[in-house]
Amino acid sequence: MKKKTDTDWKRLEAMSDEDIDTSDIPELGDYFFDHAEQHSFHDEPLTWRQRFCLSLRLWFMWLPALIVFLGTCYFLWAESTLWLTDPILAFACAAFIALFATVIWFCILFGLGN
């Protein structure tokens, strides 16, 4: 149940901005604006699809770095055998890792199909 106010809304609507007395309201100083924070609130919470896309995008942001790191570790470990026994296969593996990382980064840059 709403509480009835004593405000005369008709008289207030008829007044212009200059007619309203604001002398009892203090001015906002520089301190207020220096320490003010802007908050933005969504009217609705995120849907499951939006949360999923955000999670997927965050996960894929780290994936290229992980692939390059693991590929580098593998080649450091297998350098003595793979490069000596089959250099074409070693080059193909390195090219695949670089290509896959590039594709993932393009998906991130262009919005993952949004």
JSON list of C-alpha atoms in Angstrom, two decimals:
[
{"chain": "A", "resi": 1, "resn": "MET", "atom": "CA", "xyz": [0.00, 0.00, 0.00]},
{"chain": "A", "resi": 2, "resn": "LYS", "atom": "CA", "xyz": [1.42, 3.38, -1.00]},
{"chain": "A", "resi": 3, "resn": "LYS", "atom": "CA", "xyz": [1.72, 6.14, 1.54]},
{"chain": "A", "resi": 4, "resn": "LYS", "atom": "CA", "xyz": [-0.09, 9.31, 0.48]},
{"chain": "A", "resi": 5, "resn": "THR", "atom": "CA", "xyz": [2.17, 12.36, 0.25]},
{"chain": "A", "resi": 6, "resn": "ASP", "atom": "CA", "xyz": [1.29, 15.91, 1.26]},
{"chain": "A", "resi": 7, "resn": "THR", "atom": "CA", "xyz": [2.92, 17.35, -1.87]},
{"chain": "A", "resi": 8, "resn": "ASP", "atom": "CA", "xyz": [0.74, 19.60, -4.01]},
{"chain": "A", "resi": 9, "resn": "TRP", "atom": "CA", "xyz": [1.74, 18.08, -7.35]},
{"chain": "A", "resi": 10, "resn": "LYS", "atom": "CA", "xyz": [-0.53, 20.33, -9.45]},
{"chain": "A", "resi": 11, "resn": "ARG", "atom": "CA", "xyz": [1.05, 23.50, -8.03]},
{"chain": "A", "resi": 12, "resn": "LEU", "atom": "CA", "xyz": [4.54, 22.02, -8.48]},
{"chain": "A", "resi": 13, "resn": "GLU", "atom": "CA", "xyz": [3.90, 21.09, -12.12]},
{"chain": "A", "resi": 14, "resn": "ALA", "atom": "CA", "xyz": [2.64, 24.61, -12.82]},
{"chain": "A", "resi": 15, "resn": "MET", "atom": "CA", "xyz": [5.89, 26.18, -11.51]},
{"chain": "A", "resi": 16, "resn": "SER", "atom": "CA", "xyz": [8.86, 26.90, -13.76]},
{"chain": "A", "resi": 17, "resn": "ASP", "atom": "CA", "xyz": [12.41, 25.97, -12.79]},
{"chain": "A", "resi": 18, "resn": "GLU", "atom": "CA", "xyz": [13.17, 29.56, -11.75]},
{"chain": "A", "resi": 19, "resn": "ASP", "atom": "CA", "xyz": [10.20, 29.62, -9.34]},
{"chain": "A", "resi": 20, "resn": "ILE", "atom": "CA", "xyz": [11.51, 26.67, -7.32]},
{"chain": "A", "resi": 21, "resn": "ASP", "atom": "CA", "xyz": [13.50, 27.79, -4.27]},
{"chain": "A", "resi": 22, "resn": "THR", "atom": "CA", "xyz": [16.81, 25.91, -4.06]},
{"chain": "A", "resi": 23, "resn": "SER", "atom": "CA", "xyz": [18.57, 28.24, -1.62]},
{"chain": "A", "resi": 24, "resn": "ASP", "atom": "CA", "xyz": [18.65, 25.60, 1.11]},
{"chain": "A", "resi": 25, "resn": "ILE", "atom": "CA", "xyz": [20.50, 23.11, -1.14]},
{"chain": "A", "resi": 26, "resn": "PRO", "atom": "CA", "xyz": [24.30, 23.46, -0.90]},
{"chain": "A", "resi": 27, "resn": "GLU", "atom": "CA", "xyz": [26.39, 23.71, -4.06]},
{"chain": "A", "resi": 28, "resn": "LEU", "atom": "CA", "xyz": [28.44, 20.65, -5.00]},
{"chain": "A", "resi": 29, "resn": "GLY", "atom": "CA", "xyz": [32.13, 21.48, -4.79]},
{"chain": "A", "resi": 30, "resn": "ASP", "atom": "CA", "xyz": [35.18, 20.12, -6.56]},
{"chain": "A", "resi": 31, "resn": "TYR", "atom": "CA", "xyz": [35.62, 17.41, -3.92]},
{"chain": "A", "resi": 32, "resn": "PHE", "atom": "CA", "xyz": [32.30, 15.84, -4.91]},
{"chain": "A", "resi": 33, "resn": "PHE", "atom": "CA", "xyz": [33.17, 15.69, -8.60]},
{"chain": "A", "resi": 34, "resn": "ASP", "atom": "CA", "xyz": [36.75, 14.55, -7.96]},
{"chain": "A", "resi": 35, "resn": "HIS", "atom": "CA", "xyz": [35.49, 11.55, -5.99]},
{"chain": "A", "resi": 36, "resn": "ALA", "atom": "CA", "xyz": [32.33, 10.80, -7.96]},
{"chain": "A", "resi": 37, "resn": "GLU", "atom": "CA", "xyz": [31.94, 7.39, -9.58]},
{"chain": "A", "resi": 38, "resn": "GLN", "atom": "CA", "xyz": [29.70, 6.58, -12.50]},
{"chain": "A", "resi": 39, "resn": "HIS", "atom": "CA", "xyz": [27.67, 3.43, -12.09]},
{"chain": "A", "resi": 40, "resn": "SER", "atom": "CA", "xyz": [25.76, 1.76, -14.86]},
{"chain": "A", "resi": 41, "resn": "PHE", "atom": "CA", "xyz": [23.18, -0.86, -14.02]},
{"chain": "A", "resi": 42, "resn": "HIS", "atom": "CA", "xyz": [21.49, -3.17, -16.48]},
{"chain": "A", "resi": 43, "resn": "ASP", "atom": "CA", "xyz": [17.74, -3.36, -16.35]},
{"chain": "A", "resi": 44, "resn": "GLU", "atom": "CA", "xyz": [17.90, -7.10, -16.90]},
{"chain": "A", "resi": 45, "resn": "PRO", "atom": "CA", "xyz": [20.50, -9.66, -15.86]},
{"chain": "A", "resi": 46, "resn": "LEU", "atom": "CA", "xyz": [22.61, -11.32, -18.53]},
{"chain": "A", "resi": 47, "resn": "THR", "atom": "CA", "xyz": [21.04, -14.28, -20.29]},
{"chain": "A", "resi": 48, "resn": "TRP", "atom": "CA", "xyz": [22.71, -17.68, -20.27]},
{"chain": "A", "resi": 49, "resn": "ARG", "atom": "CA", "xyz": [23.81, -17.13, -23.89]},
{"chain": "A", "resi": 50, "resn": "GLN", "atom": "CA", "xyz": [25.49, -13.82, -23.04]},
{"chain": "A", "resi": 51, "resn": "ARG", "atom": "CA", "xyz": [27.25, -15.37, -20.03]},
{"chain": "A", "resi": 52, "resn": "PHE", "atom": "CA", "xyz": [28.35, -18.35, -22.15]},
{"chain": "A", "resi": 53, "resn": "CYS", "atom": "CA", "xyz": [29.71, -16.12, -24.94]},
{"chain": "A", "resi": 54, "resn": "LEU", "atom": "CA", "xyz": [31.64, -14.00, -22.42]},
{"chain": "A", "resi": 55, "resn": "SER", "atom": "CA", "xyz": [33.12, -17.10, -20.79]},
{"chain": "A", "resi": 56, "resn": "LEU", "atom": "CA", "xyz": [34.01, -18.62, -24.14]},
{"chain": "A", "resi": 57, "resn": "ARG", "atom": "CA", "xyz": [35.63, -15.42, -25.34]},
{"chain": "A", "resi": 58, "resn": "LEU", "atom": "CA", "xyz": [37.71, -15.12, -22.15]},
{"chain": "A", "resi": 59, "resn": "TRP", "atom": "CA", "xyz": [38.80, -18.74, -22.48]},
{"chain": "A", "resi": 60, "resn": "PHE", "atom": "CA", "xyz": [39.77, -18.31, -26.14]},
{"chain": "A", "resi": 61, "resn": "MET", "atom": "CA", "xyz": [41.78, -15.18, -25.30]},
{"chain": "A", "resi": 62, "resn": "TRP", "atom": "CA", "xyz": [44.29, -17.36, -23.45]},
{"chain": "A", "resi": 63, "resn": "LEU", "atom": "CA", "xyz": [44.16, -20.32, -25.84]},
{"chain": "A", "resi": 64, "resn": "PRO", "atom": "CA", "xyz": [46.59, -18.99, -28.51]},
{"chain": "A", "resi": 65, "resn": "ALA", "atom": "CA", "xyz": [49.18, -18.18, -25.87]},
{"chain": "A", "resi": 66, "resn": "LEU", "atom": "CA", "xyz": [48.75, -21.64, -24.37]},
{"chain": "A", "resi": 67, "resn": "ILE", "atom": "CA", "xyz": [49.08, -23.32, -27.76]},
{"chain": "A", "resi": 68, "resn": "VAL", "atom": "CA", "xyz": [52.22, -21.39, -28.64]},
{"chain": "A", "resi": 69, "resn": "PHE", "atom": "CA", "xyz": [53.69, -22.10, -25.20]},
{"chain": "A", "resi": 70, "resn": "LEU", "atom": "CA", "xyz": [52.96, -25.83, -25.38]},
{"chain": "A", "resi": 71, "resn": "GLY", "atom": "CA", "xyz": [54.21, -26.01, -28.95]},
{"chain": "A", "resi": 72, "resn": "THR", "atom": "CA", "xyz": [57.42, -24.27, -27.96]},
{"chain": "A", "resi": 73, "resn": "CYS", "atom": "CA", "xyz": [57.90, -26.62, -25.02]},
{"chain": "A", "resi": 74, "resn": "TYR", "atom": "CA", "xyz": [57.32, -29.60, -27.28]},
{"chain": "A", "resi": 75, "resn": "PHE", "atom": "CA", "xyz": [59.82, -28.43, -29.88]},
{"chain": "A", "resi": 76, "resn": "LEU", "atom": "CA", "xyz": [62.41, -27.66, -27.23]},
{"chain": "A", "resi": 77, "resn": "TRP", "atom": "CA", "xyz": [61.98, -31.18, -25.89]},
{"chain": "A", "resi": 78, "resn": "ALA", "atom": "CA", "xyz": [61.86, -32.89, -29.29]},
{"chain": "A", "resi": 79, "resn": "GLU", "atom": "CA", "xyz": [64.30, -30.62, -31.13]},
{"chain": "A", "resi": 80, "resn": "SER", "atom": "CA", "xyz": [67.14, -33.07, -31.17]},
{"chain": "A", "resi": 81, "resn": "THR", "atom": "CA", "xyz": [65.04, -35.93, -32.56]},
{"chain": "A", "resi": 82, "resn": "LEU", "atom": "CA", "xyz": [62.26, -34.44, -34.70]},
{"chain": "A", "resi": 83, "resn": "TRP", "atom": "CA", "xyz": [64.27, -31.78, -36.51]},
{"chain": "A", "resi": 84, "resn": "LEU", "atom": "CA", "xyz": [67.00, -34.28, -37.29]},
{"chain": "A", "resi": 85, "resn": "THR", "atom": "CA", "xyz": [64.78, -37.19, -38.30]},
{"chain": "A", "resi": 86, "resn": "ASP", "atom": "CA", "xyz": [61.95, -35.40, -40.16]},
{"chain": "A", "resi": 87, "resn": "PRO", "atom": "CA", "xyz": [62.37, -31.65, -40.68]},
{"chain": "A", "resi": 88, "resn": "ILE", "atom": "CA", "xyz": [59.31, -31.44, -42.96]},
{"chain": "A", "resi": 89, "resn": "LEU", "atom": "CA", "xyz": [57.05, -32.81, -40.22]},
{"chain": "A", "resi": 90, "resn": "ALA", "atom": "CA", "xyz": [58.62, -30.44, -37.70]},
{"chain": "A", "resi": 91, "resn": "PHE", "atom": "CA", "xyz": [57.98, -27.46, -39.99]},
{"chain": "A", "resi": 92, "resn": "ALA", "atom": "CA", "xyz": [54.40, -28.61, -40.63]},
{"chain": "A", "resi": 93, "resn": "CYS", "atom": "CA", "xyz": [53.72, -28.85, -36.89]},
{"chain": "A", "resi": 94, "resn": "ALA", "atom": "CA", "xyz": [55.13, -25.37, -36.29]},
{"chain": "A", "resi": 95, "resn": "ALA", "atom": "CA", "xyz": [53.06, -23.95, -39.16]},
{"chain": "A", "resi": 96, "resn": "PHE", "atom": "CA", "xyz": [49.89, -25.63, -37.84]},
{"chain": "A", "resi": 97, "resn": "ILE", "atom": "CA", "xyz": [50.42, -24.16, -34.37]},
{"chain": "A", "resi": 98, "resn": "ALA", "atom": "CA", "xyz": [50.95, -20.66, -35.80]},
{"chain": "A", "resi": 99, "resn": "LEU", "atom": "CA", "xyz": [47.93, -20.98, -38.11]},
{"chain": "A", "resi": 100, "resn": "PHE", "atom": "CA", "xyz": [45.64, -22.24, -35.35]},
{"chain": "A", "resi": 101, "resn": "ALA", "atom": "CA", "xyz": [46.69, -19.41, -33.02]},
{"chain": "A", "resi": 102, "resn": "THR", "atom": "CA", "xyz": [46.04, -16.88, -35.80]},
{"chain": "A", "resi": 103, "resn": "VAL", "atom": "CA", "xyz": [42.56, -18.26, -36.49]},
{"chain": "A", "resi": 104, "resn": "ILE", "atom": "CA", "xyz": [41.66, -18.05, -32.80]},
{"chain": "A", "resi": 105, "resn": "TRP", "atom": "CA", "xyz": [42.87, -14.44, -32.60]},
{"chain": "A", "resi": 106, "resn": "PHE", "atom": "CA", "xyz": [40.78, -13.52, -35.67]},
{"chain": "A", "resi": 107, "resn": "CYS", "atom": "CA", "xyz": [37.72, -15.07, -34.00]},
{"chain": "A", "resi": 108, "resn": "ILE", "atom": "CA", "xyz": [38.37, -12.92, -30.95]},
{"chain": "A", "resi": 109, "resn": "LEU", "atom": "CA", "xyz": [38.96, -9.74, -32.96]},
{"chain": "A", "resi": 110, "resn": "PHE", "atom": "CA", "xyz": [35.85, -10.11, -35.08]},
{"chain": "A", "resi": 111, "resn": "GLY", "atom": "CA", "xyz": [33.53, -11.07, -32.24]},
{"chain": "A", "resi": 112, "resn": "LEU", "atom": "CA", "xyz": [33.36, -14.88, -32.49]},
{"chain": "A", "resi": 113, "resn": "GLY", "atom": "CA", "xyz": [30.49, -14.78, -34.96]},
{"chain": "A", "resi": 114, "resn": "ASN", "atom": "CA", "xyz": [28.35, -12.09, -33.26]}
]
